[in-house]
Short mmCIF file of C-alpha atoms in Angstrom, two decimals:
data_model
loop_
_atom_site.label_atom_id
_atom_site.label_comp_id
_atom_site.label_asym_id
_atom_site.label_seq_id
_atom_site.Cartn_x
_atom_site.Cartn_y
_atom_site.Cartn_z
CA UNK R 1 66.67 -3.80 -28.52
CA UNK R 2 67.78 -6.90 -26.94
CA UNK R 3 67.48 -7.26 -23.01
CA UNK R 4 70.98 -6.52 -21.65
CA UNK R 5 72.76 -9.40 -18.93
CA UNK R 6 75.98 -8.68 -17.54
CA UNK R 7 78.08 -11.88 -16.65
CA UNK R 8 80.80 -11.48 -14.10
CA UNK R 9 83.43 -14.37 -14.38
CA UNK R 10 85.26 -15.42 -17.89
CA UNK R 11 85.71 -18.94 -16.57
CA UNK R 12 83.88 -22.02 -17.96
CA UNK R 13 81.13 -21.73 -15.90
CA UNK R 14 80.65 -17.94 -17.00
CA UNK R 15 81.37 -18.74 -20.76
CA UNK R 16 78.72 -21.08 -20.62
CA UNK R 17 76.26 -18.88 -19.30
CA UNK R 18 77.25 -16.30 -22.13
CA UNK R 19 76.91 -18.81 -24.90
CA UNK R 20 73.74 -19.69 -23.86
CA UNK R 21 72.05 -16.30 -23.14
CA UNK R 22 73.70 -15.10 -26.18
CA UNK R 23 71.77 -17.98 -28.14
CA UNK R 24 68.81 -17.00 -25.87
CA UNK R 25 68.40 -13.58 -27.55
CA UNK R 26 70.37 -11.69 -24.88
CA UNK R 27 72.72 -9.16 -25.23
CA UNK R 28 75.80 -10.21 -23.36
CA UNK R 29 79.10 -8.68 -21.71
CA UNK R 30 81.23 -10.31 -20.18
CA UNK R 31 83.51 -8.84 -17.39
CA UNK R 32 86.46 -10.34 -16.30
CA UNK R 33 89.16 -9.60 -14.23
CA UNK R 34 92.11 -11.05 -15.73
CA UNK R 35 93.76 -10.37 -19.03
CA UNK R 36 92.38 -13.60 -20.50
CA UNK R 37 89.36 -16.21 -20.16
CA UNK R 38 89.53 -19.10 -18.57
CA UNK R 39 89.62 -18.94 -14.55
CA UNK R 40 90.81 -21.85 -13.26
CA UNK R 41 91.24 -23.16 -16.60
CA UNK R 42 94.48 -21.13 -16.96
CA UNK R 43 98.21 -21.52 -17.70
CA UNK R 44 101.23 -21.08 -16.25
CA UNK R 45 104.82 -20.28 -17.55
CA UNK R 46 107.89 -22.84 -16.74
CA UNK R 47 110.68 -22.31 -18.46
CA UNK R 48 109.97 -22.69 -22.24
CA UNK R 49 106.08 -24.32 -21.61
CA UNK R 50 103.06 -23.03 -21.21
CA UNK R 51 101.18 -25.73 -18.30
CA UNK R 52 98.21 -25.80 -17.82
CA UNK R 53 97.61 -24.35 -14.21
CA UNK R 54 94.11 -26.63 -13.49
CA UNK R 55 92.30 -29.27 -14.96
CA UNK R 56 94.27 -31.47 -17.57
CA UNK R 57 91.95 -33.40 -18.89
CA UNK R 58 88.49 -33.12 -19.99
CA UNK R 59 85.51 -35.44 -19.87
CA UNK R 60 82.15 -35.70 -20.68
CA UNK R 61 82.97 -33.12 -23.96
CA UNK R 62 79.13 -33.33 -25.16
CA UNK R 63 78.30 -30.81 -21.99
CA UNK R 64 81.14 -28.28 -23.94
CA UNK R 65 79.43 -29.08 -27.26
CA UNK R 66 76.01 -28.11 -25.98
CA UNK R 67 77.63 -24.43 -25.03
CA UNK R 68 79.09 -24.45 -28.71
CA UNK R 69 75.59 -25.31 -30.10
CA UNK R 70 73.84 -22.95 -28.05
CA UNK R 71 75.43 -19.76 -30.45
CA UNK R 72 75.13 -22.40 -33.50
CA UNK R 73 79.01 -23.55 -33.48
CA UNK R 74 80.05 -26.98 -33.16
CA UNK R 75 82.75 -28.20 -31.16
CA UNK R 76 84.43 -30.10 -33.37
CA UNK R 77 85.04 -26.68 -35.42
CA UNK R 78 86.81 -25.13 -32.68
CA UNK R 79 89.41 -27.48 -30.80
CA UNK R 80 90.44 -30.95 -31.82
CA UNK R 81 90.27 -33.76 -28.76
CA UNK R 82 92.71 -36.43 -28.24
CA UNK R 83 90.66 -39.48 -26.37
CA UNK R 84 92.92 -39.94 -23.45
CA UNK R 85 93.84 -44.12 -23.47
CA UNK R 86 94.52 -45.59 -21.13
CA UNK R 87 92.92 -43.02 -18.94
CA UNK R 88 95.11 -43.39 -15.99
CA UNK R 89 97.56 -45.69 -15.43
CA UNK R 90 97.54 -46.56 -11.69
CA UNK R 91 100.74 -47.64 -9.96
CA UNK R 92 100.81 -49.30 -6.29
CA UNK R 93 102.88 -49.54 -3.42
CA UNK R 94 103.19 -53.18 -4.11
CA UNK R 95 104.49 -52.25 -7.20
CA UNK R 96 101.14 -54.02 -9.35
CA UNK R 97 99.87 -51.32 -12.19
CA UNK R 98 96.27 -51.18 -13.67
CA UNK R 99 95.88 -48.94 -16.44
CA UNK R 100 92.49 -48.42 -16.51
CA UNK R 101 90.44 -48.34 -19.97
CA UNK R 102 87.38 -47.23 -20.95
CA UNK R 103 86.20 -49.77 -23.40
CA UNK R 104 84.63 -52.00 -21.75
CA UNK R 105 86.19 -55.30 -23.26
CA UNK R 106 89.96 -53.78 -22.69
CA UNK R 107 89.65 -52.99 -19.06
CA UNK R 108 87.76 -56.11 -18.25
CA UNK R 109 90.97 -58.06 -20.06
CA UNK R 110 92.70 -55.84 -17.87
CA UNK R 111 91.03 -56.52 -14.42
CA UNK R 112 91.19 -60.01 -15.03
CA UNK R 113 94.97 -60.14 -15.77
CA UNK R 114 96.37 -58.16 -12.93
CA UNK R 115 93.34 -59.42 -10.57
CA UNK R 116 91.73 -62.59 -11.52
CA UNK R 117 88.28 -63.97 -13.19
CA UNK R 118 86.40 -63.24 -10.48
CA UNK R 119 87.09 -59.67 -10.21
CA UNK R 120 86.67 -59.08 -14.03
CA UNK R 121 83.21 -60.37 -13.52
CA UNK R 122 82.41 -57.97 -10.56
CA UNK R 123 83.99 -54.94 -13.28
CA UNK R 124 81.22 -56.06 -15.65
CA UNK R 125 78.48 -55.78 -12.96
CA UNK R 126 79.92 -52.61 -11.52
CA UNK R 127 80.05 -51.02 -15.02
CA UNK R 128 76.42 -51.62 -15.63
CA UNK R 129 76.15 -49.85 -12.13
CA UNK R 130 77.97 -47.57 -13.00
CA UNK R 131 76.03 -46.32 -16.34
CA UNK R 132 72.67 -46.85 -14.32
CA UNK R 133 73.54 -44.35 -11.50
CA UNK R 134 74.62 -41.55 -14.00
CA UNK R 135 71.40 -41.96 -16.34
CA UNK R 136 69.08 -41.83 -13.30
CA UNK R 137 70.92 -38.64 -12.72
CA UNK R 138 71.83 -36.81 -15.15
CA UNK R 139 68.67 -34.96 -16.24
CA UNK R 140 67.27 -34.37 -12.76
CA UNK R 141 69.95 -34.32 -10.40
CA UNK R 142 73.13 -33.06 -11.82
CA UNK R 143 71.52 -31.13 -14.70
CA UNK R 144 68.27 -29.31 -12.98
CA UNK R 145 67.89 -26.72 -10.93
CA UNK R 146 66.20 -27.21 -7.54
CA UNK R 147 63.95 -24.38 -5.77
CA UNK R 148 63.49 -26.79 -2.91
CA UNK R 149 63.98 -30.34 -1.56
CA UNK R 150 60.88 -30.98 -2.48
CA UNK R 151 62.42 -31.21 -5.97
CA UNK R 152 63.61 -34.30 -5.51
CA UNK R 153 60.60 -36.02 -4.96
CA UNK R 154 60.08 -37.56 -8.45
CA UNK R 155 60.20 -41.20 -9.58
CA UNK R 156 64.02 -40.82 -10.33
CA UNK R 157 64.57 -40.43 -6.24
CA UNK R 158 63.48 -43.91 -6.25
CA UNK R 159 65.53 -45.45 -9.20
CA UNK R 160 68.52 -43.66 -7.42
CA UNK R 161 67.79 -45.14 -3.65
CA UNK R 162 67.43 -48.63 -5.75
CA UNK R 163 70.69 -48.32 -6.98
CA UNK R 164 71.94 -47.58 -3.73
CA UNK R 165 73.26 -44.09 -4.12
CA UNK R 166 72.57 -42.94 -0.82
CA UNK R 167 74.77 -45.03 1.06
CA UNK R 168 78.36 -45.20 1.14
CA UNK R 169 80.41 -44.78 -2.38
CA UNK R 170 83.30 -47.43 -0.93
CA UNK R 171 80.60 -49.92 0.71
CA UNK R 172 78.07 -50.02 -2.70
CA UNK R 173 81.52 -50.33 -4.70
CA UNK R 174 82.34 -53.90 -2.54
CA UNK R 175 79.27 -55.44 -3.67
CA UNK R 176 81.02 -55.59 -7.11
CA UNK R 177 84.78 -55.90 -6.27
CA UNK R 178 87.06 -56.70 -4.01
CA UNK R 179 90.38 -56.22 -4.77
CA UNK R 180 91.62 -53.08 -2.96
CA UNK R 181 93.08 -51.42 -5.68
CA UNK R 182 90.27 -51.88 -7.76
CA UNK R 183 88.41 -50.26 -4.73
CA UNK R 184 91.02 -47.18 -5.02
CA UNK R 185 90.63 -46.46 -8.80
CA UNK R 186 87.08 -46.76 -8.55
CA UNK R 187 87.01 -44.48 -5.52
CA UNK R 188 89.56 -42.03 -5.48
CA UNK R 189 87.56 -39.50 -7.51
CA UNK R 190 85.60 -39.00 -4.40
CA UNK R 191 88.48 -36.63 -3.41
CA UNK R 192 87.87 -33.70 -5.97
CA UNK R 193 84.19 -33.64 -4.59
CA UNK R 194 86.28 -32.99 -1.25
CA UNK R 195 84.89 -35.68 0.65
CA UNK R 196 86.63 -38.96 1.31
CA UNK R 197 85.55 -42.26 -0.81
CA UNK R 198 84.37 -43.94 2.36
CA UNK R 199 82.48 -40.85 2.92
CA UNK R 200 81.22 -39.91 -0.28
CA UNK R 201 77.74 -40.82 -1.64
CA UNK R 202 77.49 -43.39 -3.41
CA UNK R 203 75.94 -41.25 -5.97
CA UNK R 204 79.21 -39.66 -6.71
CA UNK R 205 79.79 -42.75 -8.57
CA UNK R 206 79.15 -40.72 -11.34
CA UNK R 207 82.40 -38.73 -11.27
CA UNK R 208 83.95 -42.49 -11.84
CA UNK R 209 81.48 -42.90 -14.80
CA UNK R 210 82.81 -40.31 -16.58
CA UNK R 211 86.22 -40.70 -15.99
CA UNK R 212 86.57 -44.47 -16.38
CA UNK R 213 83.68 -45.11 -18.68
CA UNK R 214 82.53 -42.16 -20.38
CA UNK R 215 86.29 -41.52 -21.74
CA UNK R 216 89.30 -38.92 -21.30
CA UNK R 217 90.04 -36.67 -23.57
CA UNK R 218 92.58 -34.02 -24.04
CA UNK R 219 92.30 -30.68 -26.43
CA UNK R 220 95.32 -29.61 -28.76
CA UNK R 221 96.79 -26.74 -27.17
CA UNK R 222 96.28 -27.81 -23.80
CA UNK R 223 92.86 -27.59 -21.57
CA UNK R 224 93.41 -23.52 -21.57
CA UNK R 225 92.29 -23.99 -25.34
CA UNK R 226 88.79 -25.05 -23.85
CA UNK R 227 88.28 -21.51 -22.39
CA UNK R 228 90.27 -19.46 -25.62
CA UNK R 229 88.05 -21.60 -27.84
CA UNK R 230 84.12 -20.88 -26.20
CA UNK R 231 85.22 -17.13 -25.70
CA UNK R 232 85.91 -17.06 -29.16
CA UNK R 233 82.75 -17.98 -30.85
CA UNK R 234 80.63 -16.12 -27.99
CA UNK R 235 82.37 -13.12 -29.49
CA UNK R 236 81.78 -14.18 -33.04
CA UNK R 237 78.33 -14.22 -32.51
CA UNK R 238 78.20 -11.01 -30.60
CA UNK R 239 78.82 -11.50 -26.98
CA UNK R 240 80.92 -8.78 -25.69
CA UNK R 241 83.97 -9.01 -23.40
CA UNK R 242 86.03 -6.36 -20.97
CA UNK R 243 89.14 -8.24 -19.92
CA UNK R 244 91.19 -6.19 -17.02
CA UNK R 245 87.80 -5.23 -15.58
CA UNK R 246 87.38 -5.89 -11.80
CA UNK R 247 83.78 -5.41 -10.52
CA UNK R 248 83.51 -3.29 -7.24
CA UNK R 249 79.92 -3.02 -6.85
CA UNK R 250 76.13 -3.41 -7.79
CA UNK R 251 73.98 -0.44 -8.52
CA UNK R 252 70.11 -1.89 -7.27
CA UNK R 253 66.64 -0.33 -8.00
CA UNK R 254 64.86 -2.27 -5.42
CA UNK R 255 65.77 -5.58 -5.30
CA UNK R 256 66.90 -5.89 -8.70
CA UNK R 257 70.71 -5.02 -10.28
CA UNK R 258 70.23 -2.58 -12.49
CA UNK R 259 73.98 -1.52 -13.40
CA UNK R 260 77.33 -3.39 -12.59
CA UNK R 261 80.21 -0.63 -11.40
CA UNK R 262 84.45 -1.77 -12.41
CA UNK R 263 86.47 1.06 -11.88
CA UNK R 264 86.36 2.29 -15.23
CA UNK R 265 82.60 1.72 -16.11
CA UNK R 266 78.98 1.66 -15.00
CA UNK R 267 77.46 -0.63 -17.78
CA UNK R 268 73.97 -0.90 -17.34
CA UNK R 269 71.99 -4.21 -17.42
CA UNK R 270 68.53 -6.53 -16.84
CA UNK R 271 69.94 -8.99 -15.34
CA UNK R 272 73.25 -10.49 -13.75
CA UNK R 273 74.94 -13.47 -13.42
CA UNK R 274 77.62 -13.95 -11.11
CA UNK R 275 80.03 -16.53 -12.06
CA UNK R 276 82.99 -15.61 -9.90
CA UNK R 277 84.21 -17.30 -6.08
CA UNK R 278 80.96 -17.90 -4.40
CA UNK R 279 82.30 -15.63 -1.21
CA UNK R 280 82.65 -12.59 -3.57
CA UNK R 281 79.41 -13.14 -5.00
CA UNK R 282 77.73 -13.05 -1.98
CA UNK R 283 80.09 -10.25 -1.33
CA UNK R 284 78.78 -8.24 -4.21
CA UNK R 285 75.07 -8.80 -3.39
CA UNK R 286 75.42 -7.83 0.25
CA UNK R 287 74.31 -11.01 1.25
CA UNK R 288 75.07 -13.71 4.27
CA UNK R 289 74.72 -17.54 3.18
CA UNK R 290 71.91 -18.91 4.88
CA UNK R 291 73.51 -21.73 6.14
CA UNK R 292 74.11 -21.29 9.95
CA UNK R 293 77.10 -23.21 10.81
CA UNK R 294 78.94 -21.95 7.56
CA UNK R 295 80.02 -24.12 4.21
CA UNK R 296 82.44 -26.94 4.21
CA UNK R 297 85.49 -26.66 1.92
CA UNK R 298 87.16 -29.13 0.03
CA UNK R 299 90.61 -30.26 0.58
CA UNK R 300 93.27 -28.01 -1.40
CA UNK R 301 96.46 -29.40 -3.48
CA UNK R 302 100.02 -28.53 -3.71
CA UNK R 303 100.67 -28.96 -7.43
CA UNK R 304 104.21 -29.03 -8.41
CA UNK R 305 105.16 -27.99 -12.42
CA UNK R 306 108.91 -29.30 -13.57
CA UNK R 307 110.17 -28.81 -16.89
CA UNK R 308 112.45 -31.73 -16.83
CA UNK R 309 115.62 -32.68 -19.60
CA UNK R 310 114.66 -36.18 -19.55
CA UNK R 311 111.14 -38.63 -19.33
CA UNK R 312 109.78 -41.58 -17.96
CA UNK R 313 107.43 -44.47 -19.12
CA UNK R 314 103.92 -43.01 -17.53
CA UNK R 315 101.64 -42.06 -19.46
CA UNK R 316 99.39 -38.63 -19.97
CA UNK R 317 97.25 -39.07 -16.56
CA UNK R 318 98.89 -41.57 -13.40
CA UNK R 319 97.67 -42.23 -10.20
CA UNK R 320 101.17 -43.22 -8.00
CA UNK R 321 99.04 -45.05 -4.73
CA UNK R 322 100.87 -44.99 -1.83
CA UNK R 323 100.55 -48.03 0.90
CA UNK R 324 98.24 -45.77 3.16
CA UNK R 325 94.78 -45.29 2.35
CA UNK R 326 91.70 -44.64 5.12
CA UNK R 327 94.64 -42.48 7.23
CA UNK R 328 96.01 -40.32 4.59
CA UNK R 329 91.97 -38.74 3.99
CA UNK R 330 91.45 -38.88 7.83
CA UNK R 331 94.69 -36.64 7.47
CA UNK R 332 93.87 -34.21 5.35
CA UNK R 333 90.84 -33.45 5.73
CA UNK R 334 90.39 -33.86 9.63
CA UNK R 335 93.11 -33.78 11.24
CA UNK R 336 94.64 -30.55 8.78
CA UNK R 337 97.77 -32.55 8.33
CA UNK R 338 99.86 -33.24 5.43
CA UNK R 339 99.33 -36.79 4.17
CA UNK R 340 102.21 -39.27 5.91
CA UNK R 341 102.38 -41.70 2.79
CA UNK R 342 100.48 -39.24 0.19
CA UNK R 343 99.13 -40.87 -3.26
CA UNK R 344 99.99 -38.59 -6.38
CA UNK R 345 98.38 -37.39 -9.06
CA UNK R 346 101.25 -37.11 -12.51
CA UNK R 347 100.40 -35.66 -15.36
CA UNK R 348 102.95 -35.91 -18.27
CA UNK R 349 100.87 -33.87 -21.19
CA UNK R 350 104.11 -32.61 -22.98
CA UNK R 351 107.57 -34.09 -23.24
CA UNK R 352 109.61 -33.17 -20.21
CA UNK R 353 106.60 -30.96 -18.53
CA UNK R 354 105.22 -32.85 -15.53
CA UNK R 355 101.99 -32.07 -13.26
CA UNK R 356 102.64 -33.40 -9.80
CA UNK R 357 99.20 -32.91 -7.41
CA UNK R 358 99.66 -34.02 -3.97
CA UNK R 359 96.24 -33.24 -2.10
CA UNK R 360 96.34 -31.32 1.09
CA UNK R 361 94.30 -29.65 3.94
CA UNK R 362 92.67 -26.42 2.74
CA UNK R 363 93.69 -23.17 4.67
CA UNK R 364 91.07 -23.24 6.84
CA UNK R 365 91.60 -26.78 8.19
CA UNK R 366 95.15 -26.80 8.43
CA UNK R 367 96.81 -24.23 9.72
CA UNK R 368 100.16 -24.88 7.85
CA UNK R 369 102.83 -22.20 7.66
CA UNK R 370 103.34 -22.91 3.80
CA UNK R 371 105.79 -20.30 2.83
CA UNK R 372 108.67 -22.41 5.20
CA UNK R 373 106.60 -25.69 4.61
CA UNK R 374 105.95 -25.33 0.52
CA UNK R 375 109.95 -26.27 -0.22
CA UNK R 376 110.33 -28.86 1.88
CA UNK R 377 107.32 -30.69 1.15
CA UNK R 378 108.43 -30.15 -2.67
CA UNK R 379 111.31 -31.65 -1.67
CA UNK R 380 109.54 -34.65 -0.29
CA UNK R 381 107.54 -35.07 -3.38
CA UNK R 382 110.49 -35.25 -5.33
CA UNK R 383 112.10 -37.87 -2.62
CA UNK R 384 108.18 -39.84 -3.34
CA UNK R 385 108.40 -39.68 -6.89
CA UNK R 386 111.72 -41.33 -7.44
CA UNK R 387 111.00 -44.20 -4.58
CA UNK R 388 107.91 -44.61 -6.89
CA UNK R 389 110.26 -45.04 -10.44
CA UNK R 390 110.62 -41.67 -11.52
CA UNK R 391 114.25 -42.31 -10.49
CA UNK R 392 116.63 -39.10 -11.10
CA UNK R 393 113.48 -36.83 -11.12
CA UNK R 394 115.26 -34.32 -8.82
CA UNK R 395 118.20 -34.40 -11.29
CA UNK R 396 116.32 -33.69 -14.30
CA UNK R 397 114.17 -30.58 -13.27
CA UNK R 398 115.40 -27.81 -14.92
CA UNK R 399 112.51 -24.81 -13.95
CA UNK R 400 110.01 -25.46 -11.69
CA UNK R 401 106.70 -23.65 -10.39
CA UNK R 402 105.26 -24.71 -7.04
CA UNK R 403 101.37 -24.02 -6.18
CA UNK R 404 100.27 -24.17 -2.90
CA UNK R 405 96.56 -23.83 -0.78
CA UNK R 406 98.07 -19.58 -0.55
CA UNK R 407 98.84 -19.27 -4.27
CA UNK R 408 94.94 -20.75 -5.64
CA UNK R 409 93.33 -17.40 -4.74
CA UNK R 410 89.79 -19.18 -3.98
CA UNK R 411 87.99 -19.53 -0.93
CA UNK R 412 89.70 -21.58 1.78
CA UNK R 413 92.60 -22.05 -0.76
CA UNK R 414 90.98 -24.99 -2.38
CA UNK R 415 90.46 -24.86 -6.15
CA UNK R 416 87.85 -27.74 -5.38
CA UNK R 417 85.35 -25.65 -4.18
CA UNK R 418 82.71 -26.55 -1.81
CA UNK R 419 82.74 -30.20 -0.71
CA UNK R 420 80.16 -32.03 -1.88
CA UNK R 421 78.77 -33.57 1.44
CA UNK R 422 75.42 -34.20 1.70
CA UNK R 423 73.81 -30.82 3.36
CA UNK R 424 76.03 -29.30 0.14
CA UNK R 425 74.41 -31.23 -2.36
CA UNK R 426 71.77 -30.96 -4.52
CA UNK R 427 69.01 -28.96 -3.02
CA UNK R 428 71.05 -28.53 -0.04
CA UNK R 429 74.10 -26.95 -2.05
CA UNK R 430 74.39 -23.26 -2.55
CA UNK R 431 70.75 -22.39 -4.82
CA UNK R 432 71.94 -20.35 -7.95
CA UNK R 433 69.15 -17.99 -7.19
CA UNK R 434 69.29 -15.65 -3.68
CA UNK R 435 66.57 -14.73 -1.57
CA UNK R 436 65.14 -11.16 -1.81
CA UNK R 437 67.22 -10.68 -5.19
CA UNK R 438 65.08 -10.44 -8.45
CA UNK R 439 67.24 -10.52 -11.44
CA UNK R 440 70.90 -12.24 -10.61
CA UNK R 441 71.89 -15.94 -10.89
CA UNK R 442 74.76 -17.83 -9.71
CA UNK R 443 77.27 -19.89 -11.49
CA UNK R 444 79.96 -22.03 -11.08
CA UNK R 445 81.38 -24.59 -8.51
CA UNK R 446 80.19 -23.33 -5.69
CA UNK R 447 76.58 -23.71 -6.71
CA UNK R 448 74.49 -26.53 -8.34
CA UNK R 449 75.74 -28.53 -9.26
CA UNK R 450 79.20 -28.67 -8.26
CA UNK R 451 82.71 -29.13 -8.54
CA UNK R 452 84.15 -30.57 -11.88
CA UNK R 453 84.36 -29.31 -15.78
CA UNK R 454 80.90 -30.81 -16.82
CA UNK R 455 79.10 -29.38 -13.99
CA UNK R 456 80.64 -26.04 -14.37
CA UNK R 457 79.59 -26.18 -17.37
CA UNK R 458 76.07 -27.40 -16.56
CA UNK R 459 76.04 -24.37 -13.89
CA UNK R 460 76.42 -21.78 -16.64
CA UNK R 461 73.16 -23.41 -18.34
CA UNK R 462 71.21 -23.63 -15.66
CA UNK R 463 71.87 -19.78 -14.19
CA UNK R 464 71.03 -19.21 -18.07
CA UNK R 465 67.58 -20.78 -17.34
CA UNK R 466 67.08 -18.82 -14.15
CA UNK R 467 67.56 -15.46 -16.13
CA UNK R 468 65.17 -16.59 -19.09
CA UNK R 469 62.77 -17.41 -16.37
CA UNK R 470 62.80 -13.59 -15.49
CA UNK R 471 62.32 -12.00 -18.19
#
């Protein structure tokens, strides 16, 4: 009989880890505690829609096709992508827009309309940059796992401090452009790593890659399909799954796991792999992090959903800039305030639902009192969005759903996870293996390699490696 592994955690990182143990030769359950797959992947109800309550786009969809192939499915038999173009259109305070493409030959047309020859040169420079820094890393940075930093010493370390990536993500971005909202578009991505774009590595660069180069893309049925879809054909191919199932302990023979405990079932197992909140998995093993001074969260988001009787002319994914830039980050994720002249993510994936994400201080850095704060600063973003064109938005909402840093339900209230500084990257992030611990692996954002939908979904490989490695 097949070896038994026990994966705790339906969302994308955990589905991936099924799919590929599954294809492994394991046998697989899957125990979530929701009614449905998905984790931050979800939905939420307003009014008549079902919203997507997370991500709302998708990139880099050859990381989900690898999970499909892993059980023998393709990807292409189970949802149907929309490419996402223009992938953002960004709007500025000046009132300029740049909607940014990702064929090469479009957005350089487009640089060099709205900001001159010289600029559309530096584009074509910074897009060979660009495709150089994510090659160098994708096999043995983003996609490997790392037992130590001595890991890293291999002849890609070299390519990559070439290329610059350990400097500064704004400063390397300068020696191509110069414009300063070309600097934003090509930066601001820095943010969902949870670390400013003056901040950031420059290796992060690679986030911009695959949203600006790589492509957008959007799945019929909304990103929750993503989730519905690899749940599916694990199941088809045997994986099983106990929705409504919330794991209160470990049962250990030494110092392996050799039964997981909900309230209604010991299941038995060889091997485990934790794909829920990084806190409760550490929770579950008994364990302490290692690292002394304690792990830096990301900045959280206050995301606004309004079913609205009337539209706009944005398209799917726009970036509204405000005037403010080096402050607002300095704000959020120093001082713990709310950002003075905030810069807005809108998403407009359905006529008349909009996705308005305003980032914000997680609950540990700001200590903001958001059940008398939360309608007022919805009322501000309203007040933003119609000084930025969406005049009459306030008008037109007809149901609404407001998410703030107490409503995510993850650590700190970010959904961003762990920022991705430098002593929380790489080897220095969170190992998906634990000291002392035989038989369990980790998955998701809190571990390697981070915070995002492909590296989720790389995370659910690579804990999939660490179990083969034990058998």
């Amino acid at each position: 009989m097949a070896r038994h592994v026990v994966v705790v955690g339906a969302g994308l990182a955990g589905l991936s880890a099924a799919s590929h143990l599954r294809g492994a030769g394991w046998r697989v359950t899957v125990v979530e505690k929701a009614d449905v797959s998905g984790g931050r992947a979800g939905t939420v109800q307003v009014g008549g829609f079902v919203a997507d309550s997370g991500p709302t786009v998708l990139t880099m969809p050859e990381y989900l096709d690898e999970a499909f192939g892993a059980v023998g499915e393709r990807l292409a038999d189970w949802l149907t992508l929309d490419r996402v173009d223009p992938a953002y259109h960004a709007r500025f305070a000046d009132g300029s827009r740049i909607a940014v493409h990702a064929d090469a030959e479009a957005m350089e047309a487009e640089v060099r309309n709205v900001c001159g020859a010289r600029e559309a040169a530096g584009y074509r420079e910074l897009r060979r940059w660009l495709g150089e820094l994510y090659s160098t890393q994708r096999e043995h940075f983003i996609g490997a796992n790392f037992d130590s930093p001595f890991d890293l010493v291999r002849p890609e370390l070299v390519k990559l401090a070439r290329l610059g990536g350990f400097g500064r993500l704004e400063s390397r971005l300068r020696r191509f452009i110069r414009d300063e909202r070309l600097i934003r578009v090509f930066s601001f991505q820095a943010l969902y790593a949870g670390v400013p774009p003056q901040h950031a590595l420059a290796a992060y660069g690679v986030i911009a890659y695959m949203d600006t180069i790589a492509g957008v893309y959007y799945p019929r049925g909304g990103m929750h399909a993503v989730p519905q879809a690899l749940s599916k054909a694990a199941e088809k191919h045997g994986a099983e799954f106990r929705y409504g199932a919330t794991v209160t302990r470990l049962e250990w023979r030494g110092s392996s796991v050799r039964a997981v405990h909900t309230a209604e079932e010991r299941i038995e197992c060889d091997a485990v792999v934790l794909a829920c909140e990084l806190p409760d998995a550490y929770r579950l093993l008994g364990k302490s992090p290692r690292r002394l001074g304690g792990h830096r969260w990301s900045p959280s988001a206050v995301v606004l959903h309004a079913a609205t009787d009337r539209t706009w002319d944005i398209g799917h994914h726009n970036i509204l800039f405000g005037g403010a830039w080096r402050g607002t980050f300095d704000e959020i994720v120093h001082k713990g305030q709310l950002m003075s002249d905030p810069s807005l993510l809108v998403t407009h994936a359905q006529n008349g639902l909009h996705y308005v994400l305003a980032p914000c201080p997680n609950l540990r850095t700001g200590p903001i009192d958001w059940r008398r704060v939360g309608p007022r600063y919805r009322d501000e973003l309203v007040r933003t969005l119609e000084a930025r064109g969406l005049d009459g938005f306030g008008a037109a909402v007809r149901d609404e759903v407001l998410v703030t840093p107490l409503d995510w339900g993850n650590a700190a209230g970010t959904p961003f996870g762990l920022a991705h500084t430098f002593a929380q990257t790489g080897p220095f992030r969170p190992r998906n293996v634990v000291r002392g611990v035989e038989n369990v692996a980790l998955a998701g954002a809190g571990t390697t390699p981070g915070v995002g939908v492909p590296p989720v979904l790389i995370s659910g490989r690579l804990a999939a490696q660490r179990i083969n490695a034990v058998r």
